[in-house]
């Protein structure tokens, strides 16, 4: 292992099961600071479960999740967000009935520890509106800023999810299939914007589309049969015999 790699997030001997069904026995993973890192693996391998263990929606049977070297295994999801681990907001559940500007103002309030205030009172505050507008503009979302989010094209909704999570200024951003439901072309647009706009942020993403994975990830981990089979560069992963056998099926 490269001693110079600065590990921001890690799992140590993580064991997880649902009832009698073991998902991982002994999962070890490390995420280097600044990396754009993809996790791939067959359906049902445990990718979403892994994200939930990292964000605190699930608690492992044993083992630890470490953030900046300290165990966070027992922290609540809220505490982990505060510590600097963000995942994409679920637009369709959290922000139904709001427009992107209102949603962004809420996200900024959350970041500043002012959540729980009514949107109407908060949105009178000019600095936050200005910052929200600037953030939307960075993502090319300014035109629909006052359009009900539900009415926006799907690609813009997915982009807004990323913009809202980034507004929290996280140390680590987790994206579980950010391009799901998008065409390949839209997926490329989303990821190229992501790469441009998230420079410096550590990103861990799950993605089905191998074109997107091999093009936009700097590091790829392969989850199969309860463990990380390989963690390497996209080129090495693509050509790894074990990966080709267990995952790519060639
Ligand atoms: N809440 C749950 N209750 C019971 N089984 C679950 C639950 N979540 C996931 N599983 C099972 O755990 C395994 C891993 O699921 P998941 O993490 O969703 O895989 P992936 O995201 O890689 O497709 C699957 O066999 C799935 O059926
Ligand atoms: Mg999944």
Coordinates of N, CA, C and O in Angstrom, one line a residue, residues 32-37 135 138-139 162 166-167 169-173 175 190-204 216 218:
X32 N -9.0 7.4 -0.7 CA -8.0 8.4 -0.5 C -8.6 9.8 -0.7 O -9.5 10.0 -1.5
X33 N -8.1 10.8 0.1 CA -8.6 12.2 0.0 C -8.3 12.7 -1.5 O -7.3 12.5 -2.0
X34 N -9.4 13.3 -2.0 CA -9.3 13.9 -3.3 C -9.6 13.0 -4.5 O -9.7 13.4 -5.6
X35 N -9.8 11.7 -4.2 CA -10.1 10.7 -5.2 C -11.5 10.8 -5.8 O -12.4 11.2 -5.1
X36 N -11.6 10.5 -7.0 CA -12.9 10.2 -7.6 C -13.0 8.7 -7.9 O -12.3 8.2 -8.8
X37 N -13.7 8.0 -7.0 CA -13.6 6.6 -6.8 C -14.9 5.9 -7.1 O -15.9 6.3 -6.6
X135 N -24.9 29.3 -7.0 CA -24.6 27.8 -7.0 C -25.4 27.2 -8.1 O -24.9 26.4 -8.9
X138 N -23.7 27.9 -11.4 CA -22.5 27.1 -11.6 C -22.9 25.8 -12.3 O -22.2 25.2 -13.1
X139 N -24.1 25.3 -11.9 CA -24.6 24.0 -12.5 C -25.4 24.2 -13.7 O -26.0 23.3 -14.2
X162 N -27.2 16.7 -7.1 CA -25.7 16.8 -6.9 C -25.4 18.2 -6.3 O -24.6 18.3 -5.4
X166 N -23.6 19.2 -2.8 CA -22.3 19.9 -2.8 C -22.4 21.2 -2.0 O -21.4 21.7 -1.5
X167 N -23.6 21.8 -2.0 CA -23.8 23.0 -1.2 C -23.5 22.8 0.3 O -23.2 23.8 0.9
X169 N -20.9 21.6 1.2 CA -19.4 21.6 1.3 C -18.9 20.4 2.0 O -18.1 20.5 3.0
X170 N -19.2 19.2 1.6 CA -18.8 18.0 2.2 C -17.3 17.7 2.0 O -16.8 18.1 1.0
X171 N -16.7 16.9 2.9 CA -15.4 16.4 2.6 C -15.5 15.2 1.7 O -14.6 15.0 0.9
X172 N -16.5 14.4 1.8 CA -16.8 13.3 1.0 C -18.2 13.3 0.4 O -19.1 13.5 1.2
X173 N -18.3 13.2 -0.9 CA -19.6 13.1 -1.5 C -19.9 11.7 -2.0 O -19.1 11.2 -2.8
X175 N -22.4 9.2 -4.2 CA -23.4 9.3 -5.2 C -23.8 7.8 -5.6 O -23.0 7.1 -6.1
X190 N -23.8 14.8 -17.3 CA -23.8 14.9 -15.9 C -22.4 14.7 -15.3 O -21.9 15.5 -14.5
X191 N -21.7 13.6 -15.8 CA -20.4 13.4 -15.2 C -19.4 14.4 -15.6 O -18.5 14.7 -14.8
X192 N -19.4 14.9 -16.8 CA -18.4 15.9 -17.2 C -18.6 17.2 -16.4 O -17.7 17.8 -16.0
X193 N -19.9 17.5 -16.1 CA -20.1 18.7 -15.2 C -19.7 18.4 -13.8 O -19.1 19.3 -13.2
X194 N -19.9 17.2 -13.4 CA -19.5 16.8 -12.0 C -18.0 16.9 -11.9 O -17.5 17.5 -10.9
X195 N -17.3 16.4 -12.8 CA -15.8 16.5 -12.7 C -15.3 17.9 -12.7 O -14.4 18.3 -11.9
X196 N -15.9 18.8 -13.5 CA -15.5 20.2 -13.5 C -15.9 20.9 -12.2 O -15.1 21.7 -11.7
X197 N -17.0 20.6 -11.7 CA -17.6 21.4 -10.6 C -17.1 20.8 -9.2 O -17.3 21.5 -8.2
X198 N -16.6 19.6 -9.2 CA -16.3 19.1 -7.9 C -14.8 18.9 -7.7 O -14.4 18.2 -6.8
X199 N -14.0 19.6 -8.4 CA -12.6 19.5 -8.3 C -12.2 19.7 -6.8 O -12.6 20.7 -6.2
X200 N -11.4 18.8 -6.3 CA -11.0 19.0 -4.9 C -11.8 18.2 -3.9 O -11.4 17.9 -2.8
X201 N -13.1 17.9 -4.3 CA -14.0 17.1 -3.4 C -13.7 15.6 -3.6 O -13.6 15.2 -4.8
X202 N -13.7 14.9 -2.5 CA -13.5 13.4 -2.6 C -14.9 12.8 -3.0 O -15.9 13.1 -2.3
X203 N -14.9 12.1 -4.1 CA -16.2 11.5 -4.5 C -16.2 10.0 -4.6 O -15.3 9.4 -5.2
X204 N -17.2 9.4 -4.0 CA -17.3 7.9 -4.1 C -18.7 7.7 -4.8 O -19.7 8.1 -4.3
X216 N -14.7 8.3 -16.0 CA -14.7 9.4 -15.0 C -14.1 9.0 -13.7 O -13.8 9.9 -12.9
X218 N -11.1 7.8 -11.2 CA -9.7 7.7 -11.1 C -9.2 6.4 -10.5 O -8.1 5.9 -10.6

